[in-house]
mmCIF file of C-alpha atoms in Angstrom:
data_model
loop_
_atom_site.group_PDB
_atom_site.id
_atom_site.type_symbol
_atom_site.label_atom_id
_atom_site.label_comp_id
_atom_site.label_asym_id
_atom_site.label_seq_id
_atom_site.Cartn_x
_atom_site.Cartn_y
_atom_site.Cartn_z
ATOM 1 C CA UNK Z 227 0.000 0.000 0.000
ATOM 2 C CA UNK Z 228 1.141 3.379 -0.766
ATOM 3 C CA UNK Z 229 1.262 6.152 2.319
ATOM 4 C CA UNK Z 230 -1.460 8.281 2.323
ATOM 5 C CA UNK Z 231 1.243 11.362 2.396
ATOM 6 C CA UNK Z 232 4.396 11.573 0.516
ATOM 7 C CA UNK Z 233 6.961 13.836 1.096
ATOM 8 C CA UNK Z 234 10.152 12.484 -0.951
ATOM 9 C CA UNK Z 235 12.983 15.295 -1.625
ATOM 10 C CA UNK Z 236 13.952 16.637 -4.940
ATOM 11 C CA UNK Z 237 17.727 15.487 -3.876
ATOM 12 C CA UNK Z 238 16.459 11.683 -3.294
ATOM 13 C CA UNK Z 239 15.335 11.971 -6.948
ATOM 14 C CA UNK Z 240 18.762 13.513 -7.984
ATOM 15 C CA UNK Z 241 20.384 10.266 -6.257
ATOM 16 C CA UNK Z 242 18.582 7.739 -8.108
ATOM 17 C CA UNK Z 243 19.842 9.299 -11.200
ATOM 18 C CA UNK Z 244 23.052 10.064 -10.484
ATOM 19 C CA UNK Z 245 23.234 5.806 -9.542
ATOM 20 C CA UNK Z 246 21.094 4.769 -12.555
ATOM 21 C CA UNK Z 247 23.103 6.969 -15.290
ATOM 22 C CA UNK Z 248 26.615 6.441 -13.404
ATOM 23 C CA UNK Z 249 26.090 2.400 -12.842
ATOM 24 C CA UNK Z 250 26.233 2.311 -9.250
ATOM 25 C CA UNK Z 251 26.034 3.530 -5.608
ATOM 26 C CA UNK Z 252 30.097 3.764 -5.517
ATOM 27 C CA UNK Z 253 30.296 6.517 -8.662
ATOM 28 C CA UNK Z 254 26.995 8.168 -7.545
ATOM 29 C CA UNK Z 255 28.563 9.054 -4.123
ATOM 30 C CA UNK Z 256 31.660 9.935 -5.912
ATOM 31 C CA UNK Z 257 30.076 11.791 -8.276
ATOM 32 C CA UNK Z 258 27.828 13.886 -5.549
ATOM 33 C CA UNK Z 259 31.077 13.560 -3.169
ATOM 34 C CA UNK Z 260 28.966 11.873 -0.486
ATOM 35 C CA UNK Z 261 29.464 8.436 1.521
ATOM 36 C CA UNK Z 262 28.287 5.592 -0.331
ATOM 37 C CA UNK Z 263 26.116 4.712 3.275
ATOM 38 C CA UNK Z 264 24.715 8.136 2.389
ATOM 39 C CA UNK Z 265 23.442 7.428 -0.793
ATOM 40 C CA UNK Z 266 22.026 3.857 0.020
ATOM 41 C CA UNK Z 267 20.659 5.500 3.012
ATOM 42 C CA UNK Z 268 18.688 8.067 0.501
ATOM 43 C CA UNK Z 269 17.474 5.237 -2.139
ATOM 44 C CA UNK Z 270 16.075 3.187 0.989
ATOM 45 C CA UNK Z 271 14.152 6.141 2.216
ATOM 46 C CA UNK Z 272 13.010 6.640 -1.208
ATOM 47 C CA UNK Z 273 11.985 3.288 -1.655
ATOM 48 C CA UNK Z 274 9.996 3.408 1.721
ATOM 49 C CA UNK Z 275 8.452 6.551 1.258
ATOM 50 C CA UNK Z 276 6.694 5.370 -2.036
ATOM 51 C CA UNK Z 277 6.088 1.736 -1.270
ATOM 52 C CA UNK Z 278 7.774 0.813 -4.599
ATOM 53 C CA UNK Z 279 11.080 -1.460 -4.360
ATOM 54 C CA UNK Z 280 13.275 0.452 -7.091
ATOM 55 C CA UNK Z 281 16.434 -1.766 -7.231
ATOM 56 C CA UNK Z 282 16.540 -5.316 -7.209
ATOM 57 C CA UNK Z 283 20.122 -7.290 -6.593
ATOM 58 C CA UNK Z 284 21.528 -9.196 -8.979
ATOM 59 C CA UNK Z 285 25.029 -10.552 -8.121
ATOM 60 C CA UNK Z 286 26.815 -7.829 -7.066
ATOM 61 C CA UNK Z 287 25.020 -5.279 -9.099
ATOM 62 C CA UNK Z 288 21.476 -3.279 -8.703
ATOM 63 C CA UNK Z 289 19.222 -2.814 -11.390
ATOM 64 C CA UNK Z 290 16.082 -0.800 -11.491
ATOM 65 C CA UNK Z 291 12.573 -2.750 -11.107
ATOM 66 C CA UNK Z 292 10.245 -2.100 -13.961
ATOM 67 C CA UNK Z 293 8.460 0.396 -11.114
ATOM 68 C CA UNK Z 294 12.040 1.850 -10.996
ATOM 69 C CA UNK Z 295 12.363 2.188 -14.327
ATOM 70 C CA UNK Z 296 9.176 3.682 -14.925
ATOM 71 C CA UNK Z 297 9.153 6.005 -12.033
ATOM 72 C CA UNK Z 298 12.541 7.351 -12.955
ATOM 73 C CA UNK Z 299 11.286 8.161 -16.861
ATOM 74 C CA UNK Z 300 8.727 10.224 -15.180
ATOM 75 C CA UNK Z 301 10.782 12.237 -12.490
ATOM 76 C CA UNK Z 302 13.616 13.228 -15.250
ATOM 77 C CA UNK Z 303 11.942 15.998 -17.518
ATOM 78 C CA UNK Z 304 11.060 17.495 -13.707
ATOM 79 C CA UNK Z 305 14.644 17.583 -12.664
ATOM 80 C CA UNK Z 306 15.660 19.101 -16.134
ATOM 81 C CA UNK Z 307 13.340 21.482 -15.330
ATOM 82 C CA UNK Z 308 14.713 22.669 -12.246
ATOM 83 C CA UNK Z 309 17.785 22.377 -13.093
ATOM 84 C CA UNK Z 310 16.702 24.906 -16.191
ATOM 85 C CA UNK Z 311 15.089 27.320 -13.368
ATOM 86 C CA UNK Z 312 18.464 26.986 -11.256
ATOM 87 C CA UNK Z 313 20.352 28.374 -14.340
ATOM 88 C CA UNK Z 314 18.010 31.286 -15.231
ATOM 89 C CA UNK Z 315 17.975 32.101 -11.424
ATOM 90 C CA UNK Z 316 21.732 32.559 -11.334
ATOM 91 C CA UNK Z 317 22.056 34.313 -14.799
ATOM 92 C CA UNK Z 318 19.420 36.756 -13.604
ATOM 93 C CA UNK Z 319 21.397 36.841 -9.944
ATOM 94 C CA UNK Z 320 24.331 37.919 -12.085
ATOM 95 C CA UNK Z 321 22.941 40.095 -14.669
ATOM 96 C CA UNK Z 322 22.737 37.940 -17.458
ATOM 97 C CA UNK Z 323 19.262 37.740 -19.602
ATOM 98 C CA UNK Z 324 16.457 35.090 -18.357
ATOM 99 C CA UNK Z 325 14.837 35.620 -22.020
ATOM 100 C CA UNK Z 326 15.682 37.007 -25.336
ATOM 101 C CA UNK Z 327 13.304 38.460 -28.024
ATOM 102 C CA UNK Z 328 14.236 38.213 -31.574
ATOM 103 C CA UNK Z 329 11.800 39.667 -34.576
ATOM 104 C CA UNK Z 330 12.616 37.885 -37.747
ATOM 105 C CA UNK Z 331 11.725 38.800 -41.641
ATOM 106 C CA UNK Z 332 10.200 35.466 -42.533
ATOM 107 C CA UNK Z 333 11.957 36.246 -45.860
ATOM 108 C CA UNK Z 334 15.209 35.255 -44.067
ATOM 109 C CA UNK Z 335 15.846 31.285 -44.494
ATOM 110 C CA UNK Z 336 14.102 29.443 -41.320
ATOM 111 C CA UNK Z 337 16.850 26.670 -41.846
ATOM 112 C CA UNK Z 338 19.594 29.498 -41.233
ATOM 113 C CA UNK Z 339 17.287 30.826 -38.235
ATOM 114 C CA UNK Z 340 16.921 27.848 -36.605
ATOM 115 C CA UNK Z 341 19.871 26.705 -36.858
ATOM 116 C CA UNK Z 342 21.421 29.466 -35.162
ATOM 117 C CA UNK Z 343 18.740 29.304 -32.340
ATOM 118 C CA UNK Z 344 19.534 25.239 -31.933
ATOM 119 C CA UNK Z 345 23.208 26.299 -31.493
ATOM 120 C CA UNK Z 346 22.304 29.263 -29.252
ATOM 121 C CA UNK Z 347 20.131 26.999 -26.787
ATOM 122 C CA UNK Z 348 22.834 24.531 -26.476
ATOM 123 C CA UNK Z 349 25.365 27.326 -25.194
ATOM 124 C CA UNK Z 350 22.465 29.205 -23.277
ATOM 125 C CA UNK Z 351 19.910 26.498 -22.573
ATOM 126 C CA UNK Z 352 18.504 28.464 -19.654
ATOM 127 C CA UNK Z 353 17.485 31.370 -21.792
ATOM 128 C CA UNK Z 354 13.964 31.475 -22.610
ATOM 129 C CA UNK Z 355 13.990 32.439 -26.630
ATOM 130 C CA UNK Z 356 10.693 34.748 -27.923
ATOM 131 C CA UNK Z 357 10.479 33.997 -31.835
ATOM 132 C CA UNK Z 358 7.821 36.749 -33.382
ATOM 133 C CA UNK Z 359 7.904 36.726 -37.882
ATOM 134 C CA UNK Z 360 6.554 38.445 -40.113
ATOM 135 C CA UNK Z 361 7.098 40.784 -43.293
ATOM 136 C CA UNK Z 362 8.149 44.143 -43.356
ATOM 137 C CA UNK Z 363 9.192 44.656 -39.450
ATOM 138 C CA UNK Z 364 9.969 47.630 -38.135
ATOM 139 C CA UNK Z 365 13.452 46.743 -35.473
ATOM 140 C CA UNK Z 366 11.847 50.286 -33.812
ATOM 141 C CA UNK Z 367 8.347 48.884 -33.409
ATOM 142 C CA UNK Z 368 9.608 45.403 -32.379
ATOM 143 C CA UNK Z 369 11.917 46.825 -30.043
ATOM 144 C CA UNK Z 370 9.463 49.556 -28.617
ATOM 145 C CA UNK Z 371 6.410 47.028 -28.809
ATOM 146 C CA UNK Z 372 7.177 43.466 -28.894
ATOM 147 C CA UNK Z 373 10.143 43.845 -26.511
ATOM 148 C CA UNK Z 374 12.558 41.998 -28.713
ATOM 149 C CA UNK Z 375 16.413 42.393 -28.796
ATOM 150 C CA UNK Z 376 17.469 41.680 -31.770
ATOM 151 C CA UNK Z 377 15.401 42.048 -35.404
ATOM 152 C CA UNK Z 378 16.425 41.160 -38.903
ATOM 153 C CA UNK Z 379 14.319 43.668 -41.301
ATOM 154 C CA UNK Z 380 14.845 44.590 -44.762
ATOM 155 C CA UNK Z 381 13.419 48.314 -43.372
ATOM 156 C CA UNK Z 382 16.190 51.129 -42.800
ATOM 157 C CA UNK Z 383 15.878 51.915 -39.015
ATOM 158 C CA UNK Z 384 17.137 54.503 -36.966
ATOM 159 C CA UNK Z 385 18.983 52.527 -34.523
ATOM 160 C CA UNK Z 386 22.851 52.683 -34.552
ATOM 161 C CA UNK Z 387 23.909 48.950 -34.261
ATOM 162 C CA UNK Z 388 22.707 47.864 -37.714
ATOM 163 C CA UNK Z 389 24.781 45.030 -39.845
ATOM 164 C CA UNK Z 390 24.116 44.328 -42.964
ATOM 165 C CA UNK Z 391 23.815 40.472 -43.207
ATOM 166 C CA UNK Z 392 21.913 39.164 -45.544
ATOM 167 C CA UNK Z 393 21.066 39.933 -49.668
ATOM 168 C CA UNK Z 394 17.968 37.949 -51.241
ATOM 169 C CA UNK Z 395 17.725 37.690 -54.979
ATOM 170 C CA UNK Z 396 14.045 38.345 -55.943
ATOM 171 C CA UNK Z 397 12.897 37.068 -59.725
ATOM 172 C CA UNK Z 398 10.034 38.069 -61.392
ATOM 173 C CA UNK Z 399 8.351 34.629 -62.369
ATOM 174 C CA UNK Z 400 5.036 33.002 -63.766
ATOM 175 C CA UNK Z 401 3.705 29.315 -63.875
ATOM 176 C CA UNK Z 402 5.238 28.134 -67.101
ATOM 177 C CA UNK Z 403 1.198 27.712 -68.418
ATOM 178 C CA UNK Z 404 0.876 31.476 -67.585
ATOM 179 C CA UNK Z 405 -0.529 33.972 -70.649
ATOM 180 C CA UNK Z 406 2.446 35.927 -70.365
ATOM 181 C CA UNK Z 407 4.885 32.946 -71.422
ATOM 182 C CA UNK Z 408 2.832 32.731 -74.432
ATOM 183 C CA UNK Z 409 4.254 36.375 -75.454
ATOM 184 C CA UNK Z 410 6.985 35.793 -77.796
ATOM 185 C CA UNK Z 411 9.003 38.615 -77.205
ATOM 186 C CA UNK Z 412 10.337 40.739 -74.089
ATOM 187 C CA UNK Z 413 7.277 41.657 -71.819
ATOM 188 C CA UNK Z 414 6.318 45.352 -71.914
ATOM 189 C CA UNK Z 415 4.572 47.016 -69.045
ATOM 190 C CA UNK Z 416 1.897 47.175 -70.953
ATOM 191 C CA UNK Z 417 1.700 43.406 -70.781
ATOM 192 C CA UNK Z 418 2.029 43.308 -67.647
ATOM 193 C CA UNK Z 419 -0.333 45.696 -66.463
ATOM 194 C CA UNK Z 420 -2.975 43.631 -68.084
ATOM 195 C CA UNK Z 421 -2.541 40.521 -65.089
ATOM 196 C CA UNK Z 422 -2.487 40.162 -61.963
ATOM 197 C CA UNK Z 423 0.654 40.655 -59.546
ATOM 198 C CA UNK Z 424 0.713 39.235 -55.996
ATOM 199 C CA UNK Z 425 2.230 41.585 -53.633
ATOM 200 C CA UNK Z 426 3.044 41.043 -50.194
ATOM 201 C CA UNK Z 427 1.471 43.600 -47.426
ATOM 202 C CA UNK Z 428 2.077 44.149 -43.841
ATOM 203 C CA UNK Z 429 0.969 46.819 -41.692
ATOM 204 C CA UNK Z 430 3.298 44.771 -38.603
ATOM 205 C CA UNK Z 431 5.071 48.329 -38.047
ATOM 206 C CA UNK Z 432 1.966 50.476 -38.036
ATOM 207 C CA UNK Z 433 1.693 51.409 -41.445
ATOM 208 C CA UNK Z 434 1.208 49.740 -44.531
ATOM 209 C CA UNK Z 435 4.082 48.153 -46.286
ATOM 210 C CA UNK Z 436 4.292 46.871 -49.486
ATOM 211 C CA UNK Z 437 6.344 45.565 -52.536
ATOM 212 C CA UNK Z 438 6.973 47.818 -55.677
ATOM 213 C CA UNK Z 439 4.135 47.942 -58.086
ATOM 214 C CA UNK Z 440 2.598 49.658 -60.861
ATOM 215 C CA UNK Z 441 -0.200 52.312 -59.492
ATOM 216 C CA UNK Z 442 -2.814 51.104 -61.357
ATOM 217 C CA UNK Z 443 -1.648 47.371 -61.350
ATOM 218 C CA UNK Z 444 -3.880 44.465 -60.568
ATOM 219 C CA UNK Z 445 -2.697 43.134 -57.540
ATOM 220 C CA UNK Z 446 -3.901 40.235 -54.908
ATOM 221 C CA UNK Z 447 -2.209 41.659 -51.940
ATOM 222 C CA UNK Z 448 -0.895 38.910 -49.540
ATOM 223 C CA UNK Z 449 0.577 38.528 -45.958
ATOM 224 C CA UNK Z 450 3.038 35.847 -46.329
ATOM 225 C CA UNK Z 451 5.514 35.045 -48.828
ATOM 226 C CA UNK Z 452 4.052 31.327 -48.558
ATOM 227 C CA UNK Z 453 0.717 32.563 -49.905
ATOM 228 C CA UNK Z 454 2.689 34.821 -52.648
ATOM 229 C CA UNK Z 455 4.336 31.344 -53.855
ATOM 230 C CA UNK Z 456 1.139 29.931 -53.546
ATOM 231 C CA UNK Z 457 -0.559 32.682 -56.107
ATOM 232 C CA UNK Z 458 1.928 32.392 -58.234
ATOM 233 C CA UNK Z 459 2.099 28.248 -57.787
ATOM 234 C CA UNK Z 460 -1.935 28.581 -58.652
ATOM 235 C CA UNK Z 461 -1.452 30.265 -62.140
ATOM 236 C CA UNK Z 462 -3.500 32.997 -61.025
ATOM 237 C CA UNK Z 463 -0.638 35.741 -60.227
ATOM 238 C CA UNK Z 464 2.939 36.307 -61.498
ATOM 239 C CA UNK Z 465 5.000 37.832 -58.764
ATOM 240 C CA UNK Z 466 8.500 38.489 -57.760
ATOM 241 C CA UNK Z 467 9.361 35.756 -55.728
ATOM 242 C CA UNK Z 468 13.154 34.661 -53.539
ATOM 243 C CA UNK Z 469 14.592 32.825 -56.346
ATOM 244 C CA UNK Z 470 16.089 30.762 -53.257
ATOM 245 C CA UNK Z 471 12.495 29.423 -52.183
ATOM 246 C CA UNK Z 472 11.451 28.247 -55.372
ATOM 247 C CA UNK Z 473 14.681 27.142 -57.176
ATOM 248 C CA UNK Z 474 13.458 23.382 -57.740
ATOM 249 C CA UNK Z 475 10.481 24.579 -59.274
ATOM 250 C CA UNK Z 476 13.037 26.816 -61.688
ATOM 251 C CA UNK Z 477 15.028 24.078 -62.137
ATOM 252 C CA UNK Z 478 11.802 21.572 -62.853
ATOM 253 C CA UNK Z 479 10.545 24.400 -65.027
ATOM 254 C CA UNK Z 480 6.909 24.271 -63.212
ATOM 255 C CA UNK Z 481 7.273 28.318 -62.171
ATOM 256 C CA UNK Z 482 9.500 30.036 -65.014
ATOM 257 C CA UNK Z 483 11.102 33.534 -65.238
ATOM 258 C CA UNK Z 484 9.469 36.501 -67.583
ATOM 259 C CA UNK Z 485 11.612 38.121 -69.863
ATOM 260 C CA UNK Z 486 11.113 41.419 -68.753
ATOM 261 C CA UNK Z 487 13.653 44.171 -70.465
ATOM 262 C CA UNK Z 488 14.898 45.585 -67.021
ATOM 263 C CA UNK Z 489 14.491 44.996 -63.521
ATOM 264 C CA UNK Z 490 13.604 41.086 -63.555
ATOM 265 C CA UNK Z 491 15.502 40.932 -60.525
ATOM 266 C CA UNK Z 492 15.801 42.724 -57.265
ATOM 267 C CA UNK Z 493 17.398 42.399 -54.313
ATOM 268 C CA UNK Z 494 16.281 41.996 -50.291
ATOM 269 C CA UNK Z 495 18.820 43.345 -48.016
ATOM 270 C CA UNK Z 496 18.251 42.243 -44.407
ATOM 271 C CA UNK Z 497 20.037 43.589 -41.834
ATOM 272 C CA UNK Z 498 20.622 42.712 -37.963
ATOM 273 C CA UNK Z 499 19.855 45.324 -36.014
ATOM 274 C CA UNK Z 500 20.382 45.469 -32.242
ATOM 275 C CA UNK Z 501 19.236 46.867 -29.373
ATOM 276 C CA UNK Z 502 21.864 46.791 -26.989
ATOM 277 C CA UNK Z 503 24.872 44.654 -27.468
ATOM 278 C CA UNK Z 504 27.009 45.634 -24.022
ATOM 279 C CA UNK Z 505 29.353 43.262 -22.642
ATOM 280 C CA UNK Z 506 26.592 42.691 -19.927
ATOM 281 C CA UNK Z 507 24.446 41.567 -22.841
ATOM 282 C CA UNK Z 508 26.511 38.379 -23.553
ATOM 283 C CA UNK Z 509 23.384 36.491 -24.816
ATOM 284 C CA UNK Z 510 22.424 38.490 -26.998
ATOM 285 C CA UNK Z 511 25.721 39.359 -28.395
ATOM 286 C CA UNK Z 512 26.497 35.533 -28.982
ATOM 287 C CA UNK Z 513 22.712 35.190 -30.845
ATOM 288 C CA UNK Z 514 23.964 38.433 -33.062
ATOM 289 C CA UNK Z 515 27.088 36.508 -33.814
ATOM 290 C CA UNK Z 516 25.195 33.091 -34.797
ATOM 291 C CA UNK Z 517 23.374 35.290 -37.482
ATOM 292 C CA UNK Z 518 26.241 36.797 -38.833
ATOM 293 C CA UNK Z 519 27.287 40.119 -37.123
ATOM 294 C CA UNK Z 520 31.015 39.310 -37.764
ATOM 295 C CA UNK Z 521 30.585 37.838 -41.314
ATOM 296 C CA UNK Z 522 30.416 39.605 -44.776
ATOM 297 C CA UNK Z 523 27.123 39.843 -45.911
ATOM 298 C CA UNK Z 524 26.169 37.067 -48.365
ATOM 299 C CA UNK Z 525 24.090 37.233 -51.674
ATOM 300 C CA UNK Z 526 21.980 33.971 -52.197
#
């Protein structure tokens, strides 16, 4: 029968991992420089308290029941956890940042972002990361409004620490079914005006924000560069899309690019701006440096 109270300690859960991932009650007192009477002293109690036999012996060694076992695959995301609140509780204690807001273009690549935030959260896996996307931010507004540290906009901002790291090649492209492939000759604006372009709008910093167009062109305005690709994917639109996004369906020939006289390309150019990047900012300074404060700017 179990007790009708429990009151095990978070330390006698620490000792039955410490002698379940170490192999034994010798390393685990080694390893948590305490007598090896102390630890079998701690496992007993446990065992007691919760009316569960964890070990069994075999031989000379102990290995974990199936209760154990089970038990133990429960209690471990808990101690992570507190070990997680331990670390943010000192880094705070010493000045260092519990959380860290970053405000990302979601034209920038997400394998690029996230594999900067993977390798961020392995050196600083106490810091609590806020991810906010979208098109056309504002580093002002995100810093002002959204509280974030760090932003990577294509918009010029006022702020002083801004790197250039980042340029996106843009194409002007159509489904290869599209009237305007059918046009045997280089594509006037004339032609162009006469279908539909998918734009991408955001009003994220308080006004409205949009690509380059024709005044009195056709347009399906859009928030996402997923539903632009999407337009353009449908045979409905032709748009200037990141020629990195869709380069297998270039290369398949399913989307195909219009042979426009001038200005079938463009370029993005995202920058990292920052908000404060003091020595007593050491989080954020590493996160700058994962997305490419110290490197050249790259064209892709």
């Amino acid at each position: 029968m179990y007790p009708r109270t429990m009151d095990t300690s978070l330390d006698a859960w620490e000792i039955l991992q410490a002698v379940v991932q170490l192999g034994g009650f010798g390393p685990a007192a080694k390893k948590l420089n305490r007598s090896q009477s102390t630890i079998s002293y701690a496992i007993g109690r446990l065992q007691e308290q919760l009316g569960v036999r964890l070990f069994e012996i075999h031989g000379r060694k102990a290995q974990l029941t199936e209760a154990g076992r089970a038990l133990l695959v429960d209690v471990e995301p808990h101690l992570a956890g507190f070990h997680e609140l331990e670390q943010r509780a000192r880094a705070m204690a010493t000045g260092g940042a519990s959380d860290l807001g970053i405000s990302v273009d979601s034209i920038f690549p997400d394998d690029r972002l996230f594999e900067a935030l993977a390798a961020f959260s392995r050196s600083f896996p106490h810091v609590r990361l806020r991810l906010r996307q979208g098109t056309f931010l504002s580093a002002d507004s995100e810093f002002s409004l959204h509280n974030a540290q760090i932003c990577v906009t294509g918009l010029v901002s006022r702020e002083l620490l801004v790197k250039p790291i980042l340029v996106i090649g843009m194409i002007a492209v159509a489904r290869r079914d599209h009237s305007l492939h059918s046009i045997r000759r280089r594509l006037s604006r004339s032609d162009l005006m006469q279908h539909m372009l998918v734009t991408i709008e955001s009003a994220a910093s308080g006004t409205l924000k949009q690509q380059p167009r024709l005044p009195a062109q056709r347009v399906l305005p859009v928030s996402t560069i997923e539903s632009a690709i999407a337009a353009v994917r449908s045979g409905l639109c032709y748009g200037w899309l990141p020629k990195y996004r869709i380069q297998s369906e270039l290369d398949s020939g399913d989307i195909v690019a219009l042979p426009l006289p001038a200005g079938k390309t463009r370029d993005v150019r995202l920058n990292l701006v920052c908000r404060d990047l003091s020595e007593s900012n050491s989080e954020a300074y590493a996160l700058a440096e994962l997305l490419g404060l110290s490197r050249e700017p790259e064209v892709i």
